[in-house]
Amino acid sequence: MTKYVGQRVKRTEDPRLIKGLAHYVDDIGLPGTLHVAFVRSMYAHAKINGIDTTEAFKAPGVVAVYSGKDIATKVGPVPCAAALPDLKVPDYRVLATNKALFVGHPIAAIVATDKYAARDAVDLIFVDYEELPAVVDVEAAANGGTIIHESFGDNVAYKLTSGEGDIDAAMKAADKIVSQKMVHQRLAPIAMEPRGVLARYFPGEEELTVWSSTQIPHLLRTQLALMIGIPENKLRVITPEVGGGFGSKLNVYAEEALLGWISIQLGKPVKWIESRRENVQATIHGRAQVGTVEVGVKNDGAITGLRYNVVADLGAYHQLLTPAIPTLTGLMLSGAYKIPAIQMNVTGVFTNKMSTDAYRGAGRPEATYVVERVMDVIARELNLDPIEVRRKNFPKADEFPFHTATGLDYDSGDYDGALNKALDLSGYQSLREEQKKARDNGKLIGIGVSSYVEICALGPSQAMPAGGWESATVRIEPTGKVTVLTGASPHGQGQETSFAQIAADELGVDLNDVTVIHGDTGIVQYGIGTFGSRATAVGGTAVLIAIQKLKEKASKIAAHMMQCEASSLSFEDGCYTKKEAAAASVTGKSEPVVPVGEGPAGALNDVPTPTNGRHKLTIQEIALAAHVAKEIPPDTEPGLSATYFFEPKNFTFPFGTHVCVVEIDKETGETKIVKYVAVDDCGKVINPLLVDGQVHGGIVQAIGQALYEEVVYDEQGQLVTGELMDYALPKASQMPWFETDRTETPSPVNPLGVKGVGEAGTIGATPAVVNAVVDALSAYGVTHIDMPIRPEKIWKLIR
Amino acid sequence: MKQAISINVNGADHAGEVEPRLLLVHYLRDVLGLTGTHIGCETSICGACTILLDGQAVKSCTMFAVQADGSNITTIEGLATNGNLHPMQEGFWECHGLQCGYCTPGMIIAATQIVDRNPNPSRDEIRHGLEGNLCRCTGYQHIVEAVEYAAAKKSGV
């Protein structure tokens, strides 16, 4: 029954996108829309002694100006959903009130009749700043100096220790302790579509509609309702086309609440589209950890224990999940290995920068980087092959579910299998031989390997701040068309296609008869959203089970219509058939064919009757009968739809091995990736085409971190990389050709057997690249280099 | 002081008065309602706003509408002919050359110029030709395949 699932089905969402006919927030125009521009702090840390808006008010086209004091008591603070013991939570107002705490901190909002006028007026607002010393260096900030939130007494937001096992005993039992300090530099997610909000208040109905480029329409609605003080059922959040998120739109932002509130004040539609400069300044950043890992090892490479002491740069405030991200690092510190004792000691620290939060991988890339990087350091220390050190510590395929000393139970896996496949595909042994020859010829070639595990399908509600389930409603309309409403909120992942594949197969209908609707709280039942590689594993499962529920009802109606027991019906290719009739049809008896009406009016007059001796009914015919409701069992609700909220019992744990080969130009220090092999196991695959796309894109973001990207603040907290001219995104010409393959270990956590793949590339690839660079430079005694490994860094090293 | 301009966009003549500082991309999007051309960086780096101006791929976010006076412009909306997708659009669909779709219109437009100039580009040439267009989703590989698909289709292979 898998006509579609498992196939490389072209995406159904593509036609509108390739024709330029899709609608992102900025493409929606409402008559009379006013435009909002923000005055943002030019200082990292400054007292605001006054704001003079007089000139701005007089400017042509300006309708309103709001500053922090105007709205301090009217709009609630930007929420943080992370709950940690003794967490300090600053009061994060939607506009700065007394102090500006990071470059880009919104201070005033200007509303004007067009966007040029609004932008012009920004320069007419005079903010009387009193500059204060900026807190920039996260390690220094953890130990004192200027305090950002004075009432807290220091800059430490929280300290947390996590892990299981006796770490001190484990370290004592080791033959050697290997230690390495690592920097996970601050990154900007840079979705190609910046954020954007359009808000329209309907004064008569007292209803507010907010269009926002978000990954979490329902959670956003709940939070905005609380912030603005409007009943949740009078607020509708719509996510039209969303141009990428990577976690940056898994949040609730000041601007979203402000726009809603302003629209209510003015009774007009208001729009704000983030500029790229604002995007780098004031959309969340990712990573930003400085840590030291210590690993106890036996001489044969067996790991006895791992400790990670880390300082996390949280930025000035908590956005939705800011303090929780480093805790995800703690969860994944066992990597793909059996480590008897693990401890993470994290200190979350405030700095005068934009908040960090979930960026593709969200805390897990840091863990994988720590573990996979240190595996190579161990191999070097013990003079062992890095592959052998990994193999030595892998759990075997029959050891799953596998409990880690971070408190997780890995669902299923065959780490050796993925590693072997990657080594075969890359021709690892011959690569090593070629490397030796190349070195003899004076070339710098490096080979890096990374065997990752990630935690996906987030997740059981017990482990999530606000629900870890996902919802689906599936209904078959009277004309036989299938509508799937998912609580997930895809923004490029392609679930309009993959969920339609699941539905079309389960219902035995044509793919083109299925439409997947998402991202509109006025239409779709409550949902959680798309992040954490969860949409297919959790949301897809909800679709599957909703359909199973729907089919239970359909089979009862079918049995009633064909005057038989439901148990005597079989379902195949979208048809309920009496089993004896199915047997008879093999002998050549023909079935009467009743066409399914395409138009509702005609369809209603064309109800198949149960008494005409039919032995076969399509599920689409049953849908019509269910709506007309003349021939359904007496105890049955009319209509044919089902809703299911799927609560997963565990996370899923995708895994794989990546092999990267680099060549370094000795003259320039430039790293070129000459070969890249990725073997990923994301469980069952719904659409291999989409999985390949996720893997490719993920790897490129990982390469971006390894080689190019970094958000740089100078000593004054000034943002140096404030545009795409300075923030170096990977380009087509810099990327290698990826050779991808898969192993397939189904997840037992959900009936689809899928594990998720959205973040795999980003998690697995960064250490593979860095390990390759370090390997290439091993002749220079290099054992570690911090990212991003730009040419100048290498050039200086080898001089 | 507004200035009169006359521009042919996707085969249709448009005449009107615009502020001299109005960016071409805003003219296309806000005045003509052609919202397929996107804005991703405002600094000519990302290429989401790429259009064809008298046959040349240019970035409409860093050009004024008045500079385009008298020109012929093709935007993503004008690429299909008689309802048939342009081979490049077809290639992007066939090869999964897009995910979120935001960079796609500019990417497709830039890619058409690569193939116009070089009917049989190598992978390296395609990648070099796309240096002015950033994609954060696809990792570029499927885009390269999409361009190869379109090149093959155009030359009847």
PDB file of N, CA and C in Angstrom, chain A residues 613-654:
ATOM      1  N   GLY A 613     -27.154  -3.771  -4.546  1.00  0.00           N
ATOM      2  CA  GLY A 613     -26.376  -5.000  -4.714  1.00  0.00           C
ATOM      3  C   GLY A 613     -24.907  -4.782  -4.915  1.00  0.00           C
ATOM      4  N   ARG A 614     -24.404  -3.580  -4.541  1.00  0.00           N
ATOM      5  CA  ARG A 614     -22.987  -3.330  -4.764  1.00  0.00           C
ATOM      6  C   ARG A 614     -22.142  -4.035  -3.719  1.00  0.00           C
ATOM      7  N   HIS A 615     -20.994  -4.450  -4.124  1.00  0.00           N
ATOM      8  CA  HIS A 615     -20.084  -5.136  -3.214  1.00  0.00           C
ATOM      9  C   HIS A 615     -18.807  -4.363  -3.008  1.00  0.00           C
ATOM     10  N   LYS A 616     -18.773  -3.162  -3.578  1.00  0.00           N
ATOM     11  CA  LYS A 616     -17.532  -2.396  -3.540  1.00  0.00           C
ATOM     12  C   LYS A 616     -17.875  -0.912  -3.506  1.00  0.00           C
ATOM     13  N   LEU A 617     -17.293  -0.192  -2.566  1.00  0.00           N
ATOM     14  CA  LEU A 617     -17.519   1.260  -2.486  1.00  0.00           C
ATOM     15  C   LEU A 617     -16.186   1.948  -2.243  1.00  0.00           C
ATOM     16  N   THR A 618     -15.974   3.036  -2.932  1.00  0.00           N
ATOM     17  CA  THR A 618     -14.732   3.769  -2.654  1.00  0.00           C
ATOM     18  C   THR A 618     -14.928   4.590  -1.390  1.00  0.00           C
ATOM     19  N   ILE A 619     -13.813   4.912  -0.748  1.00  0.00           N
ATOM     20  CA  ILE A 619     -13.904   5.697   0.490  1.00  0.00           C
ATOM     21  C   ILE A 619     -14.435   7.096   0.172  1.00  0.00           C
ATOM     22  N   GLN A 620     -14.240   7.519  -1.060  1.00  0.00           N
ATOM     23  CA  GLN A 620     -14.760   8.826  -1.451  1.00  0.00           C
ATOM     24  C   GLN A 620     -16.283   8.793  -1.621  1.00  0.00           C
ATOM     25  N   GLU A 621     -16.791   7.674  -2.087  1.00  0.00           N
ATOM     26  CA  GLU A 621     -18.251   7.510  -2.148  1.00  0.00           C
ATOM     27  C   GLU A 621     -18.835   7.473  -0.736  1.00  0.00           C
ATOM     28  N   ILE A 622     -18.105   6.820   0.145  1.00  0.00           N
ATOM     29  CA  ILE A 622     -18.584   6.730   1.527  1.00  0.00           C
ATOM     30  C   ILE A 622     -18.598   8.113   2.170  1.00  0.00           C
ATOM     31  N   ALA A 623     -17.616   8.934   1.799  1.00  0.00           N
ATOM     32  CA  ALA A 623     -17.569  10.296   2.341  1.00  0.00           C
ATOM     33  C   ALA A 623     -18.830  11.071   1.954  1.00  0.00           C
ATOM     34  N   LEU A 624     -19.248  10.920   0.721  1.00  0.00           N
ATOM     35  CA  LEU A 624     -20.458  11.608   0.273  1.00  0.00           C
ATOM     36  C   LEU A 624     -21.662  11.094   1.058  1.00  0.00           C
ATOM     37  N   ALA A 625     -21.757   9.785   1.177  1.00  0.00           N
ATOM     38  CA  ALA A 625     -22.866   9.192   1.925  1.00  0.00           C
ATOM     39  C   ALA A 625     -22.857   9.664   3.374  1.00  0.00           C
ATOM     40  N   ALA A 626     -21.656   9.800   3.929  1.00  0.00           N
ATOM     41  CA  ALA A 626     -21.542  10.228   5.330  1.00  0.00           C
ATOM     42  C   ALA A 626     -22.032  11.654   5.506  1.00  0.00           C
ATOM     43  N   HIS A 627     -21.844  12.486   4.488  1.00  0.00           N
ATOM     44  CA  HIS A 627     -22.306  13.877   4.569  1.00  0.00           C
ATOM     45  C   HIS A 627     -23.802  13.997   4.290  1.00  0.00           C
ATOM     46  N   VAL A 628     -24.292  13.231   3.328  1.00  0.00           N
ATOM     47  CA  VAL A 628     -25.725  13.272   3.021  1.00  0.00           C
ATOM     48  C   VAL A 628     -26.506  12.643   4.170  1.00  0.00           C
ATOM     49  N   ALA A 629     -25.901  11.652   4.795  1.00  0.00           N
ATOM     50  CA  ALA A 629     -26.382  11.085   6.062  1.00  0.00           C
ATOM     51  C   ALA A 629     -27.745  10.425   5.978  1.00  0.00           C
ATOM     52  N   LYS A 630     -28.070   9.912   4.833  1.00  0.00           N
ATOM     53  CA  LYS A 630     -29.330   9.164   4.722  1.00  0.00           C
ATOM     54  C   LYS A 630     -29.106   7.675   4.988  1.00  0.00           C
ATOM     55  N   GLU A 631     -27.908   7.204   4.673  1.00  0.00           N
ATOM     56  CA  GLU A 631     -27.666   5.765   4.734  1.00  0.00           C
ATOM     57  C   GLU A 631     -26.475   5.453   5.628  1.00  0.00           C
ATOM     58  N   ILE A 632     -26.479   6.047   6.809  1.00  0.00           N
ATOM     59  CA  ILE A 632     -25.406   5.711   7.739  1.00  0.00           C
ATOM     60  C   ILE A 632     -26.023   5.005   8.949  1.00  0.00           C
ATOM     61  N   PRO A 633     -25.259   4.208   9.655  1.00  0.00           N
ATOM     62  CA  PRO A 633     -25.830   3.490  10.797  1.00  0.00           C
ATOM     63  C   PRO A 633     -26.431   4.483  11.787  1.00  0.00           C
ATOM     64  N   PRO A 634     -27.494   4.081  12.480  1.00  0.00           N
ATOM     65  CA  PRO A 634     -28.235   5.013  13.335  1.00  0.00           C
ATOM     66  C   PRO A 634     -27.398   5.650  14.445  1.00  0.00           C
ATOM     67  N   ASP A 635     -26.390   4.967  14.930  1.00  0.00           N
ATOM     68  CA  ASP A 635     -25.606   5.511  16.042  1.00  0.00           C
ATOM     69  C   ASP A 635     -24.352   6.246  15.562  1.00  0.00           C
ATOM     70  N   THR A 636     -24.327   6.607  14.284  1.00  0.00           N
ATOM     71  CA  THR A 636     -23.104   7.183  13.736  1.00  0.00           C
ATOM     72  C   THR A 636     -23.261   8.680  13.472  1.00  0.00           C
ATOM     73  N   GLU A 637     -22.244   9.453  13.858  1.00  0.00           N
ATOM     74  CA  GLU A 637     -22.245  10.896  13.544  1.00  0.00           C
ATOM     75  C   GLU A 637     -22.132  11.095  12.041  1.00  0.00           C
ATOM     76  N   PRO A 638     -22.881  12.040  11.483  1.00  0.00           N
ATOM     77  CA  PRO A 638     -22.676  12.350  10.056  1.00  0.00           C
ATOM     78  C   PRO A 638     -21.277  12.917   9.814  1.00  0.00           C
ATOM     79  N   GLY A 639     -20.919  12.991   8.565  1.00  0.00           N
ATOM     80  CA  GLY A 639     -19.620  13.560   8.187  1.00  0.00           C
ATOM     81  C   GLY A 639     -18.527  12.516   8.253  1.00  0.00           C
ATOM     82  N   LEU A 640     -17.390  12.825   7.642  1.00  0.00           N
ATOM     83  CA  LEU A 640     -16.289  11.865   7.671  1.00  0.00           C
ATOM     84  C   LEU A 640     -14.978  12.610   7.943  1.00  0.00           C
ATOM     85  N   SER A 641     -14.696  12.792   9.220  1.00  0.00           N
ATOM     86  CA  SER A 641     -13.441  13.426   9.593  1.00  0.00           C
ATOM     87  C   SER A 641     -12.986  12.858  10.926  1.00  0.00           C
ATOM     88  N   ALA A 642     -11.719  12.998  11.189  1.00  0.00           N
ATOM     89  CA  ALA A 642     -11.183  12.532  12.472  1.00  0.00           C
ATOM     90  C   ALA A 642     -10.017  13.419  12.869  1.00  0.00           C
ATOM     91  N   THR A 643      -9.898  13.627  14.148  1.00  0.00           N
ATOM     92  CA  THR A 643      -8.804  14.436  14.688  1.00  0.00           C
ATOM     93  C   THR A 643      -8.004  13.573  15.640  1.00  0.00           C
ATOM     94  N   TYR A 644      -6.699  13.716  15.597  1.00  0.00           N
ATOM     95  CA  TYR A 644      -5.880  12.971  16.545  1.00  0.00           C
ATOM     96  C   TYR A 644      -4.731  13.846  17.032  1.00  0.00           C
ATOM     97  N   PHE A 645      -4.515  13.793  18.329  1.00  0.00           N
ATOM     98  CA  PHE A 645      -3.370  14.477  18.934  1.00  0.00           C
ATOM     99  C   PHE A 645      -2.388  13.383  19.339  1.00  0.00           C
ATOM    100  N   PHE A 646      -1.262  13.320  18.670  1.00  0.00           N
ATOM    101  CA  PHE A 646      -0.298  12.248  18.937  1.00  0.00           C
ATOM    102  C   PHE A 646       0.744  12.690  19.957  1.00  0.00           C
ATOM    103  N   GLU A 647       0.817  11.912  21.045  1.00  0.00           N
ATOM    104  CA  GLU A 647       1.803  12.171  22.095  1.00  0.00           C
ATOM    105  C   GLU A 647       2.876  11.084  22.002  1.00  0.00           C
ATOM    106  N   PRO A 648       4.092  11.433  21.582  1.00  0.00           N
ATOM    107  CA  PRO A 648       5.124  10.400  21.468  1.00  0.00           C
ATOM    108  C   PRO A 648       5.604   9.953  22.849  1.00  0.00           C
ATOM    109  N   LYS A 649       5.978   8.685  22.941  1.00  0.00           N
ATOM    110  CA  LYS A 649       6.432   8.161  24.238  1.00  0.00           C
ATOM    111  C   LYS A 649       7.907   8.438  24.474  1.00  0.00           C
ATOM    112  N   ASN A 650       8.616   8.744  23.422  1.00  0.00           N
ATOM    113  CA  ASN A 650      10.057   8.991  23.566  1.00  0.00           C
ATOM    114  C   ASN A 650      10.465   9.911  22.423  1.00  0.00           C
ATOM    115  N   PHE A 651      11.672  10.399  22.503  1.00  0.00           N
ATOM    116  CA  PHE A 651      12.288  11.073  21.367  1.00  0.00           C
ATOM    117  C   PHE A 651      12.708   9.998  20.359  1.00  0.00           C
ATOM    118  N   THR A 652      13.163  10.441  19.210  1.00  0.00           N
ATOM    119  CA  THR A 652      13.816   9.513  18.281  1.00  0.00           C
ATOM    120  C   THR A 652      15.284   9.911  18.197  1.00  0.00           C
ATOM    121  N   PHE A 653      16.103   9.010  17.736  1.00  0.00           N
ATOM    122  CA  PHE A 653      17.550   9.263  17.711  1.00  0.00           C
ATOM    123  C   PHE A 653      18.159   8.883  16.354  1.00  0.00           C
ATOM    124  N   PRO A 654      18.045   9.770  15.400  1.00  0.00           N
ATOM    125  CA  PRO A 654      18.704   9.550  14.111  1.00  0.00           C
ATOM    126  C   PRO A 654      20.225   9.568  14.302  1.00  0.00           C
TER     127      PRO A 654
END
